[in-house]
């Protein structure tokens, strides 16, 4: 089990650094971390309100 | 098999690291907390991953092969850390001759601080801040997941001993380090975009709670309990935070073995507990040594040598009165507290600088809270700052009972808070066309001037 988890951990590290390298090659506005990317908006009231407005920049 | 897997992965990781300084920096950080050799059985276990990726990062930084590098500017945090390093350098040079591990601990600390200061070159965007948190989660969270699952499948029978050869080589150290990872895992659960990844971080979080229980460390358990309390106090979503805490309590009650409850119950009768009184004795020796060497102390872990330990009497220290009739130790011990560890090692001045770094971290977090209070687009920064501050809080509480003052992740978290503050400051500069705190601009939605805090 430990070996499988360790392998999974290393795979995620590879995904992270691949995403970082790919992001650095993109323009600043288009950068993300792929599957490990962050939410632009969170699902609380404020963020929901922001997302509800079409075209509004969400947090 | 693991070695072959690692060899294969390194054939992917090394070229990426050689082509991107920040990628190399992330792997450098990961290798410092994951303790790769501990999980390898064969030829891949003897390699110095940490040194290799540190050299790659620094080389790429020096030759200018890094994208979006910021110029290094001194800030409050880096100044305090550099002052602390300068002080401990003198302390290490003037250390008592019996301090056998003085220079090895000193050089370890220098490596950790180098890692932290290099952060200010790289971590200058939300993407990079998020990537740093993931790297910490992949390092510390992995230990939490592996040990937590072992605790679960053995119904609490698995005995966690820590990671030999690392700063987490003791169950107490290991437990406190895991508690520090909890708020970061919670943040990543809240803010990861892909649902499966989000649930993955939640799973690691719950397993890490189990691992803390499995460590049977009373200090780590207390730190986790206080962390839960602070989470409820600071969270914007107190209902959700309370739900998490109740889930954690349920996990503790359902999955903890009887022996664990017996051990935790001894917290209430600490004055009759030999283990606790041994700590008081160690703290007393640390104060006695600090009184003898108030400015520079006795050097890194010098009190663990019998010559210094038995060279002081109980009445020489500030806590001698608490020892009462407790039987004294027959051998020299560790300080068993980050505060007394620094006090004995580097004197009162060293402790003052250490506390200044700690206090500065919380002030930085409060400043980020204030700066982002009216900015809905920086709500994530406030949540990240809260997570990092809670991680520091876990260290300050859990560290009161363990000798973990030079634990790298703590300094990394402190510097991440500063990097986050610098980022928020850059976003708030009027030249960028955005508003200062409290000033509403036309592009902001109605109601955005409302203070974004829970009532």
Short mmCIF file of C-alpha atoms in Angstrom, two decimals:
data_model
loop_
_atom_site.label_atom_id
_atom_site.label_comp_id
_atom_site.label_asym_id
_atom_site.label_seq_id
_atom_site.Cartn_x
_atom_site.Cartn_y
_atom_site.Cartn_z
CA UNK A 1 0.00 0.00 0.00
CA UNK A 2 2.77 2.36 0.98
CA UNK A 3 4.57 1.80 -2.33
CA UNK A 4 1.39 2.53 -4.28
CA UNK A 5 0.76 5.72 -2.31
CA UNK A 6 4.35 6.83 -2.76
CA UNK A 7 4.10 6.24 -6.51
CA UNK A 8 0.86 8.24 -6.60
CA UNK A 9 2.52 11.05 -4.69
CA UNK A 10 5.44 11.18 -7.14
CA UNK A 11 2.99 11.14 -10.05
CA UNK A 12 1.20 14.17 -8.60
CA UNK A 13 4.55 15.90 -8.16
CA UNK A 14 5.32 15.26 -11.84
CA UNK A 15 1.88 16.63 -12.78
CA UNK A 16 2.56 19.72 -10.66
CA UNK A 17 5.93 20.54 -12.16
CA UNK A 18 4.71 19.79 -15.68
CA UNK A 19 1.83 22.19 -15.09
CA UNK A 20 4.21 24.82 -13.72
CA UNK A 21 6.47 24.52 -16.76
CA UNK A 22 3.53 24.67 -19.15
CA UNK A 23 2.09 27.67 -17.31
CA UNK A 24 5.37 29.56 -17.57
CA UNK A 25 5.22 29.21 -21.35
CA UNK A 26 1.76 30.77 -21.57
CA UNK A 27 0.78 34.44 -21.31
CA UNK A 28 0.03 35.53 -17.72
CA UNK A 29 -3.75 35.58 -18.21
CA UNK A 30 -3.93 32.04 -19.57
CA UNK A 31 -1.87 30.31 -16.90
CA UNK A 32 -3.24 27.50 -14.78
CA UNK A 33 -2.07 24.33 -13.06
CA UNK A 34 -4.09 21.88 -15.14
CA UNK A 35 -5.82 19.25 -12.99
CA UNK A 36 -4.24 20.81 -9.90
CA UNK A 37 -5.57 24.26 -10.71
CA UNK A 38 -7.34 26.48 -8.22
CA UNK A 39 -10.93 27.62 -8.20
CA UNK A 40 -11.39 31.09 -9.56
CA UNK A 41 -14.54 31.42 -7.54
CA UNK A 42 -15.56 29.80 -4.33
CA UNK A 43 -19.09 28.72 -3.72
CA UNK A 44 -20.01 31.01 -0.87
CA UNK A 45 -22.61 33.78 -1.12
CA UNK A 46 -20.22 36.48 -2.25
CA UNK A 47 -18.59 34.34 -4.88
CA UNK A 48 -21.90 32.94 -6.10
CA UNK A 49 -23.12 36.50 -6.54
CA UNK A 50 -20.05 37.36 -8.52
CA UNK A 51 -20.40 34.36 -10.77
CA UNK A 52 -24.06 35.06 -11.34
CA UNK A 53 -23.22 38.30 -13.07
CA UNK A 54 -22.41 37.43 -16.62
CA UNK A 55 -19.00 38.64 -17.67
CA UNK A 56 -18.09 39.90 -14.23
CA UNK A 57 -14.59 39.00 -13.11
CA UNK A 58 -14.96 36.40 -10.39
CA UNK A 59 -12.61 36.00 -7.48
CA UNK B 1 10.39 -2.11 -7.54
CA UNK B 2 10.06 1.24 -5.78
CA UNK B 3 13.61 2.06 -6.83
CA UNK B 4 12.82 1.33 -10.47
CA UNK B 5 9.68 3.45 -10.23
CA UNK B 6 11.70 6.29 -8.68
CA UNK B 7 14.37 5.95 -11.36
CA UNK B 8 11.69 6.19 -14.03
CA UNK B 9 10.10 9.22 -12.38
CA UNK B 10 13.46 10.92 -11.97
CA UNK B 11 14.02 10.55 -15.70
CA UNK B 12 10.94 12.74 -16.13
CA UNK B 13 11.49 15.06 -13.15
CA UNK B 14 15.15 15.94 -13.76
CA UNK B 15 14.74 17.28 -17.33
CA UNK B 16 11.73 19.36 -16.25
CA UNK B 17 13.69 20.70 -13.26
CA UNK B 18 16.66 21.53 -15.48
CA UNK B 19 14.41 23.53 -17.79
CA UNK B 20 12.43 25.44 -15.16
CA UNK B 21 13.87 26.93 -11.97
CA UNK B 22 10.54 27.10 -10.11
CA UNK B 23 9.83 23.45 -10.93
CA UNK B 24 13.26 22.56 -9.52
CA UNK B 25 12.45 24.69 -6.46
CA UNK B 26 9.20 22.78 -5.87
CA UNK B 27 11.00 19.43 -6.08
CA UNK B 28 13.68 20.78 -3.71
CA UNK B 29 10.95 21.57 -1.17
CA UNK B 30 9.19 18.24 -1.68
CA UNK B 31 12.39 16.23 -1.16
CA UNK B 32 13.07 18.03 2.11
CA UNK B 33 9.80 16.85 3.72
CA UNK B 34 9.10 13.54 1.99
CA UNK B 35 12.33 11.83 3.17
CA UNK B 36 12.81 9.85 -0.05
CA UNK B 37 15.58 7.51 1.29
CA UNK B 38 13.18 6.28 3.99
CA UNK B 39 10.83 4.89 1.34
CA UNK B 40 13.52 3.37 -0.91
CA UNK B 41 15.08 -0.03 -0.31
CA UNK B 42 17.79 -0.20 -2.95
CA UNK B 43 20.11 1.92 -5.05
CA UNK B 44 17.80 4.97 -5.27
CA UNK B 45 17.84 5.34 -1.49
CA UNK B 46 21.42 6.55 -1.30
CA UNK B 47 21.05 9.54 -3.65
CA UNK B 48 21.05 13.09 -2.28
CA UNK B 49 17.89 14.37 -3.96
CA UNK B 50 17.62 17.44 -1.78
CA UNK B 51 21.15 18.62 -2.53
CA UNK B 52 20.79 17.93 -6.23
CA UNK B 53 17.58 19.93 -6.69
CA UNK B 54 18.87 22.72 -4.45
CA UNK B 55 21.95 23.05 -6.66
CA UNK B 56 19.86 22.95 -9.85
CA UNK B 57 17.55 25.70 -8.52
CA UNK B 58 20.39 27.94 -7.40
CA UNK B 59 22.33 27.39 -10.62
CA UNK B 60 19.32 28.26 -12.78
CA UNK B 61 18.66 31.28 -10.59
CA UNK B 62 22.24 32.52 -10.94
CA UNK B 63 22.46 32.02 -14.71
CA UNK B 64 19.08 33.75 -15.13
CA UNK B 65 17.20 30.73 -16.51
CA UNK B 66 14.00 31.38 -14.63
CA UNK B 67 10.71 32.81 -15.84
CA UNK B 68 9.04 35.65 -13.93
CA UNK B 69 11.76 36.04 -11.35
CA UNK B 70 11.28 38.88 -8.89
CA UNK B 71 14.22 41.00 -7.71
CA UNK B 72 15.16 40.17 -4.14
CA UNK B 73 14.04 42.92 -1.79
CA UNK B 74 14.47 42.82 1.93
CA UNK B 75 11.18 42.72 3.79
CA UNK B 76 10.21 42.51 7.43
CA UNK B 77 10.20 38.72 7.50
CA UNK B 78 13.48 38.24 5.64
CA UNK B 79 15.18 40.84 7.86
CA UNK B 80 14.04 39.07 11.03
CA UNK B 81 15.11 35.68 9.67
CA UNK B 82 18.50 37.05 8.62
CA UNK B 83 18.98 38.59 12.09
CA UNK B 84 18.12 35.22 13.64
CA UNK B 85 20.58 33.46 11.31
CA UNK B 86 23.31 35.99 12.15
CA UNK B 87 22.69 35.44 15.85
CA UNK B 88 22.69 31.64 15.68
CA UNK B 89 25.86 31.78 13.55
CA UNK B 90 27.71 33.52 16.37
CA UNK B 91 26.04 31.15 18.81
CA UNK B 92 27.25 28.13 16.79
CA UNK B 93 30.78 29.51 16.61
CA UNK B 94 30.88 30.17 20.37
CA UNK B 95 29.10 26.91 21.23
CA UNK B 96 30.18 24.77 24.13
CA UNK B 97 32.75 22.19 23.04
CA UNK B 98 30.51 19.38 24.24
CA UNK B 99 27.77 20.28 21.70
CA UNK B 100 28.41 17.35 19.37
CA UNK B 101 25.64 18.09 16.85
CA UNK B 102 26.17 21.83 16.85
CA UNK B 103 27.44 22.29 13.30
CA UNK B 104 25.29 19.61 11.67
CA UNK B 105 22.11 21.24 13.03
CA UNK B 106 23.45 24.69 12.14
CA UNK B 107 24.17 23.71 8.52
CA UNK B 108 20.75 22.06 8.28
CA UNK B 109 19.15 25.30 9.45
CA UNK B 110 21.20 27.30 6.94
CA UNK B 111 19.93 25.06 4.13
CA UNK B 112 16.34 25.53 5.30
CA UNK B 113 16.74 29.30 5.51
CA UNK B 114 18.34 29.40 2.04
CA UNK B 115 15.29 27.58 0.71
CA UNK B 116 13.00 30.10 2.41
CA UNK B 117 14.82 33.19 1.19
CA UNK B 118 14.99 31.90 -2.39
CA UNK B 119 11.18 31.80 -2.21
CA UNK B 120 11.04 35.60 -2.57
CA UNK B 121 12.56 35.30 -6.07
CA UNK B 122 9.93 32.87 -7.29
CA UNK B 123 6.66 33.05 -5.38
CA UNK B 124 5.06 36.17 -6.84
CA UNK B 125 1.70 35.02 -8.18
CA UNK B 126 -1.38 33.18 -7.03
CA UNK B 127 -0.45 30.23 -9.23
CA UNK B 128 2.92 29.88 -7.56
CA UNK B 129 1.50 30.33 -4.05
CA UNK B 130 -1.01 27.57 -4.80
CA UNK B 131 1.74 25.35 -6.26
CA UNK B 132 3.79 25.82 -3.07
CA UNK B 133 0.86 24.69 -0.92
CA UNK B 134 0.41 21.62 -3.14
CA UNK B 135 4.12 20.80 -2.79
CA UNK B 136 3.79 20.98 1.02
CA UNK B 137 0.65 18.82 0.87
CA UNK B 138 2.41 16.25 -1.34
CA UNK B 139 5.26 16.15 1.17
CA UNK B 140 3.62 16.23 4.59
CA UNK B 141 0.20 15.04 3.41
CA UNK B 142 1.72 11.86 2.03
CA UNK B 143 2.99 10.90 5.49
CA UNK B 144 -0.43 11.72 6.92
CA UNK B 145 -2.18 9.59 4.31
CA UNK B 146 0.14 6.59 4.62
CA UNK B 147 0.23 6.55 8.43
CA UNK B 148 -3.45 7.43 8.75
CA UNK B 149 -4.48 4.49 6.57
CA UNK B 150 -2.21 2.18 8.59
CA UNK B 151 -3.89 3.44 11.76
CA UNK B 152 -7.30 2.81 10.19
CA UNK B 153 -6.67 -0.74 8.91
CA UNK B 154 -5.12 -1.80 12.22
CA UNK B 155 -7.99 -0.17 14.18
CA UNK B 156 -5.50 2.05 16.01
CA UNK B 157 -2.99 -0.73 16.63
CA UNK B 158 -0.32 0.71 14.35
CA UNK B 159 2.38 2.49 16.31
CA UNK B 160 3.73 5.56 14.54
CA UNK B 161 7.40 6.14 15.29
CA UNK B 162 8.11 9.01 12.92
CA UNK B 163 10.66 9.13 10.12
CA UNK B 164 14.13 8.05 11.25
CA UNK B 165 16.94 10.31 10.09
CA UNK B 166 14.71 13.37 9.67
CA UNK B 167 13.49 16.15 11.98
CA UNK B 168 10.29 14.09 12.31
CA UNK B 169 12.13 11.10 13.77
CA UNK B 170 10.00 11.02 16.91
CA UNK B 171 6.26 10.35 17.21
CA UNK B 172 5.71 13.74 18.89
CA UNK B 173 7.64 15.66 16.23
CA UNK B 174 5.83 13.73 13.53
CA UNK B 175 2.44 14.45 15.10
CA UNK B 176 3.04 18.21 15.34
CA UNK B 177 4.33 18.34 11.75
CA UNK B 178 1.13 16.62 10.60
CA UNK B 179 -1.07 19.04 12.55
CA UNK B 180 0.69 21.88 10.70
CA UNK B 181 -0.38 20.33 7.39
CA UNK B 182 -4.10 20.20 8.31
CA UNK B 183 -5.07 23.86 7.57
CA UNK B 184 -3.16 23.73 4.27
CA UNK B 185 -5.00 20.57 3.25
CA UNK B 186 -8.29 22.20 4.19
CA UNK B 187 -7.47 25.24 2.02
CA UNK B 188 -6.57 22.98 -0.91
CA UNK B 189 -9.82 21.08 -0.43
CA UNK B 190 -11.75 24.35 -0.58
CA UNK B 191 -9.91 25.86 -3.52
CA UNK B 192 -8.98 23.01 -5.88
CA UNK B 193 -10.78 23.24 -9.17
CA UNK B 194 -11.15 19.56 -10.13
CA UNK B 195 -13.68 17.75 -7.99
CA UNK B 196 -11.65 14.54 -7.75
CA UNK B 197 -8.56 16.45 -6.61
CA UNK B 198 -10.67 18.34 -4.07
CA UNK B 199 -12.03 15.09 -2.66
CA UNK B 200 -8.50 13.70 -2.69
CA UNK B 201 -7.30 16.52 -0.44
CA UNK B 202 -10.30 15.92 1.84
CA UNK B 203 -9.34 12.24 2.09
CA UNK B 204 -5.73 13.13 2.90
CA UNK B 205 -7.01 15.59 5.52
CA UNK B 206 -9.10 12.94 7.27
CA UNK B 207 -6.28 10.37 7.07
CA UNK B 208 -3.90 12.94 8.56
CA UNK B 209 -6.28 13.44 11.51
CA UNK B 210 -6.12 9.66 12.04
CA UNK B 211 -2.33 9.73 11.77
CA UNK B 212 -2.15 12.41 14.49
CA UNK B 213 -4.25 10.15 16.71
CA UNK B 214 -2.06 7.20 15.74
CA UNK B 215 1.06 9.10 16.78
CA UNK B 216 -0.21 8.89 20.40
CA UNK B 217 1.37 12.29 20.95
CA UNK B 218 -0.47 14.27 23.62
CA UNK B 219 1.13 17.51 22.44
CA UNK B 220 0.02 16.92 18.86
CA UNK B 221 -3.49 16.03 20.04
CA UNK B 222 -3.72 19.22 22.10
CA UNK B 223 -2.44 21.23 19.13
CA UNK B 224 -5.07 19.62 16.91
CA UNK B 225 -7.86 20.34 19.43
CA UNK B 226 -6.80 24.00 19.74
CA UNK B 227 -6.44 24.24 15.97
CA UNK B 228 -10.04 23.05 15.61
CA UNK B 229 -11.15 25.74 18.06
CA UNK B 230 -9.22 28.43 16.20
CA UNK B 231 -10.63 27.21 12.89
CA UNK B 232 -14.14 27.78 14.18
CA UNK B 233 -13.17 31.24 15.42
CA UNK B 234 -11.45 32.44 12.27
CA UNK B 235 -13.45 30.76 9.54
CA UNK B 236 -15.84 32.81 7.42
CA UNK B 237 -18.08 29.76 7.20
CA UNK B 238 -18.43 28.85 10.83
CA UNK B 239 -21.14 26.27 10.17
CA UNK B 240 -18.93 24.35 7.76
CA UNK B 241 -15.95 24.68 10.10
CA UNK B 242 -18.03 23.32 13.00
CA UNK B 243 -19.13 20.41 10.80
CA UNK B 244 -15.50 19.59 10.04
CA UNK B 245 -14.58 19.76 13.70
CA UNK B 246 -17.50 17.51 14.67
CA UNK B 247 -16.45 15.05 11.96
CA UNK B 248 -12.94 15.08 13.41
CA UNK B 249 -14.24 14.53 16.95
CA UNK B 250 -16.41 11.64 15.71
CA UNK B 251 -13.36 10.11 14.03
CA UNK B 252 -11.41 10.39 17.28
CA UNK B 253 -14.18 8.83 19.37
CA UNK B 254 -14.96 5.97 16.98
CA UNK B 255 -11.49 4.99 15.86
CA UNK B 256 -9.21 5.59 18.84
CA UNK B 257 -8.18 2.51 20.84
CA UNK B 258 -8.65 2.29 24.62
CA UNK B 259 -4.91 2.72 25.23
CA UNK B 260 -5.06 6.06 23.43
CA UNK B 261 -7.82 7.37 25.72
CA UNK B 262 -5.80 6.25 28.76
CA UNK B 263 -2.79 8.18 27.47
CA UNK B 264 -4.76 11.33 26.68
CA UNK B 265 -6.40 11.25 30.13
CA UNK B 266 -2.95 11.70 31.68
CA UNK B 267 -2.91 15.29 30.35
CA UNK B 268 -5.08 16.26 33.33
CA UNK B 269 -2.62 14.83 35.85
CA UNK B 270 0.56 16.03 34.21
CA UNK B 271 2.23 16.92 37.52
CA UNK B 272 2.19 13.22 38.47
CA UNK B 273 3.38 12.08 35.07
CA UNK B 274 7.08 11.15 34.81
CA UNK B 275 7.18 12.03 31.12
CA UNK B 276 5.80 15.53 31.74
CA UNK B 277 8.00 16.16 34.79
CA UNK B 278 10.99 15.07 32.71
CA UNK B 279 10.06 17.88 30.34
CA UNK B 280 9.86 20.40 33.17
CA UNK B 281 13.33 19.29 34.25
CA UNK B 282 14.64 19.77 30.70
CA UNK B 283 13.02 23.24 30.51
CA UNK B 284 14.62 24.10 33.83
CA UNK B 285 18.07 23.06 32.58
CA UNK B 286 17.54 25.18 29.46
CA UNK B 287 16.73 28.25 31.57
CA UNK B 288 19.76 27.59 33.80
CA UNK B 289 22.03 27.41 30.75
CA UNK B 290 20.47 30.57 29.32
CA UNK B 291 21.07 32.41 32.59
CA UNK B 292 24.73 31.40 32.40
CA UNK B 293 24.97 32.43 28.71
CA UNK B 294 22.18 35.01 28.27
CA UNK B 295 23.24 36.47 24.91
CA UNK B 296 24.39 33.55 22.75
CA UNK B 297 23.37 30.48 24.73
CA UNK B 298 25.36 27.26 24.60
CA UNK B 299 25.00 26.30 20.92
CA UNK B 300 22.73 23.90 19.05
CA UNK B 301 21.46 21.12 21.32
CA UNK B 302 24.42 21.57 23.68
CA UNK B 303 22.20 20.77 26.68
CA UNK B 304 21.95 17.18 25.44
CA UNK B 305 25.55 16.61 26.51
CA UNK B 306 25.95 15.19 30.00
CA UNK B 307 28.68 17.70 30.87
CA UNK B 308 26.32 20.66 30.55
CA UNK B 309 23.17 18.91 31.79
CA UNK B 310 24.70 17.73 35.04
CA UNK B 311 26.78 20.92 35.36
CA UNK B 312 23.70 22.83 36.56
CA UNK B 313 21.64 22.28 39.70
CA UNK B 314 17.82 22.37 39.72
CA UNK B 315 17.95 25.59 41.73
CA UNK B 316 20.00 27.28 38.98
CA UNK B 317 17.02 27.37 36.61
CA UNK B 318 13.87 29.47 36.60
CA UNK B 319 11.55 26.45 36.92
CA UNK B 320 13.34 24.63 39.73
CA UNK B 321 10.40 25.28 42.08
CA UNK B 322 8.04 23.26 39.85
CA UNK B 323 10.13 20.11 40.12
CA UNK B 324 9.24 19.54 43.79
CA UNK B 325 10.14 16.01 44.82
CA UNK B 326 10.16 14.62 41.28
CA UNK B 327 13.00 12.22 40.63
CA UNK B 328 15.65 13.76 38.38
CA UNK B 329 16.77 12.28 35.10
CA UNK B 330 19.88 10.10 35.05
CA UNK B 331 20.79 11.15 31.53
CA UNK B 332 20.85 14.36 29.49
CA UNK B 333 17.69 15.02 27.47
CA UNK B 334 16.41 17.21 24.67
CA UNK B 335 14.75 20.53 25.53
CA UNK B 336 11.25 19.21 24.63
CA UNK B 337 9.95 22.65 23.70
CA UNK B 338 10.77 24.93 20.79
CA UNK B 339 10.92 27.91 23.17
CA UNK B 340 13.26 26.34 25.73
CA UNK B 341 15.25 24.75 22.92
CA UNK B 342 16.03 28.18 21.43
CA UNK B 343 16.49 29.70 24.88
CA UNK B 344 19.12 27.14 25.88
CA UNK B 345 20.76 27.02 22.45
CA UNK B 346 20.89 30.76 21.68
CA UNK B 347 20.16 32.63 24.90
CA UNK B 348 17.51 35.25 25.61
CA UNK B 349 18.45 37.29 22.53
CA UNK B 350 17.97 34.23 20.31
CA UNK B 351 14.59 33.53 21.91
CA UNK B 352 13.55 37.15 21.39
CA UNK B 353 14.37 36.94 17.67
CA UNK B 354 12.61 33.58 17.39
CA UNK B 355 9.50 35.05 19.03
CA UNK B 356 9.75 38.11 16.77
CA UNK B 357 9.63 35.85 13.69
CA UNK B 358 6.62 34.08 15.18
CA UNK B 359 4.81 37.30 16.14
CA UNK B 360 5.58 38.79 12.74
CA UNK B 361 3.86 35.84 11.03
CA UNK B 362 0.61 36.53 12.89
CA UNK B 363 0.86 40.29 12.30
CA UNK B 364 1.38 39.59 8.58
CA UNK B 365 -1.72 37.39 8.53
CA UNK B 366 -3.76 40.11 10.25
CA UNK B 367 -2.50 42.69 7.75
CA UNK B 368 -3.54 40.47 4.83
CA UNK B 369 -6.97 40.09 6.43
CA UNK B 370 -7.31 43.86 6.74
CA UNK B 371 -6.03 44.55 3.23
CA UNK B 372 -8.37 42.04 1.61
CA UNK B 373 -11.41 42.87 3.74
CA UNK B 374 -13.10 44.87 0.96
CA UNK B 375 -11.76 42.97 -2.00
CA UNK B 376 -13.93 40.15 -3.22
CA UNK B 377 -11.33 39.24 -5.83
CA UNK B 378 -8.81 38.63 -3.06
CA UNK B 379 -11.04 36.53 -0.86
CA UNK B 380 -8.83 33.53 -1.62
CA UNK B 381 -5.82 35.46 -0.27
CA UNK B 382 -7.58 35.98 3.03
CA UNK B 383 -8.43 32.27 3.22
CA UNK B 384 -4.88 31.31 2.30
CA UNK B 385 -3.51 33.68 4.91
CA UNK B 386 -5.85 32.17 7.52
CA UNK B 387 -4.68 28.66 6.58
CA UNK B 388 -1.02 29.62 6.83
CA UNK B 389 -1.58 31.46 10.13
CA UNK B 390 -3.37 28.40 11.54
CA UNK B 391 -0.44 26.26 10.46
CA UNK B 392 1.89 28.61 12.37
CA UNK B 393 -0.51 28.46 15.32
CA UNK B 394 -0.31 24.65 15.32
CA UNK B 395 3.47 24.95 15.45
CA UNK B 396 3.45 27.48 18.30
CA UNK B 397 1.09 25.30 20.37
CA UNK B 398 2.34 21.84 19.44
CA UNK B 399 5.94 23.02 19.55
CA UNK B 400 5.59 23.87 23.24
CA UNK B 401 6.25 20.20 24.02
CA UNK B 402 8.75 19.15 21.32
CA UNK B 403 12.26 20.14 20.19
CA UNK B 404 11.27 21.20 16.71
CA UNK B 405 12.48 24.83 16.61
CA UNK B 406 14.47 24.33 13.39
CA UNK B 407 11.73 22.55 11.47
CA UNK B 408 11.93 23.74 7.88
CA UNK B 409 8.21 23.72 7.09
CA UNK B 410 7.55 26.31 9.79
CA UNK B 411 9.97 28.81 8.22
CA UNK B 412 8.52 28.01 4.80
CA UNK B 413 5.01 28.82 6.05
CA UNK B 414 6.24 32.08 7.64
CA UNK B 415 7.88 33.12 4.34
CA UNK B 416 4.79 32.10 2.36
CA UNK B 417 2.76 34.51 4.48
CA UNK B 418 5.20 37.29 3.59
CA UNK B 419 5.14 36.32 -0.12
CA UNK B 420 1.33 36.44 0.03
CA UNK B 421 1.45 39.88 1.68
CA UNK B 422 3.77 41.15 -1.05
CA UNK B 423 1.39 39.80 -3.68
CA UNK B 424 -1.65 41.42 -2.07
CA UNK B 425 0.22 44.72 -1.73
CA UNK B 426 1.05 44.61 -5.44
CA UNK B 427 -2.64 44.03 -6.25
CA UNK B 428 -3.68 46.98 -4.13
CA UNK B 429 -1.27 49.52 -5.61
CA UNK B 430 -3.27 52.44 -7.06
CA UNK B 431 -1.13 52.38 -10.23
CA UNK B 432 -2.73 49.07 -11.17
CA UNK B 433 -6.07 50.83 -11.49
CA UNK B 434 -7.59 48.84 -8.65
CA UNK B 435 -8.95 50.17 -5.46
CA UNK B 436 -7.32 50.52 -2.11
CA UNK B 437 -9.06 48.85 0.82
CA UNK B 438 -12.43 50.43 1.38
CA UNK B 439 -12.45 52.27 -1.93
CA UNK B 440 -15.06 50.97 -4.35
CA UNK B 441 -14.40 51.11 -8.07
CA UNK B 442 -16.93 51.03 -10.89
CA UNK B 443 -16.09 47.50 -12.04
CA UNK B 444 -16.80 46.02 -8.66
CA UNK B 445 -20.27 44.58 -8.21
CA UNK B 446 -22.83 46.13 -5.94
CA UNK B 447 -22.29 45.10 -2.38
CA UNK B 448 -18.58 44.53 -2.90
CA UNK B 449 -17.79 47.40 -0.55
CA UNK B 450 -19.32 45.31 2.20
CA UNK B 451 -16.71 43.95 4.54
CA UNK B 452 -16.24 40.35 3.47
CA UNK B 453 -16.22 38.80 6.86
CA UNK B 454 -18.59 36.60 8.69
CA UNK B 455 -20.76 38.47 11.18
#
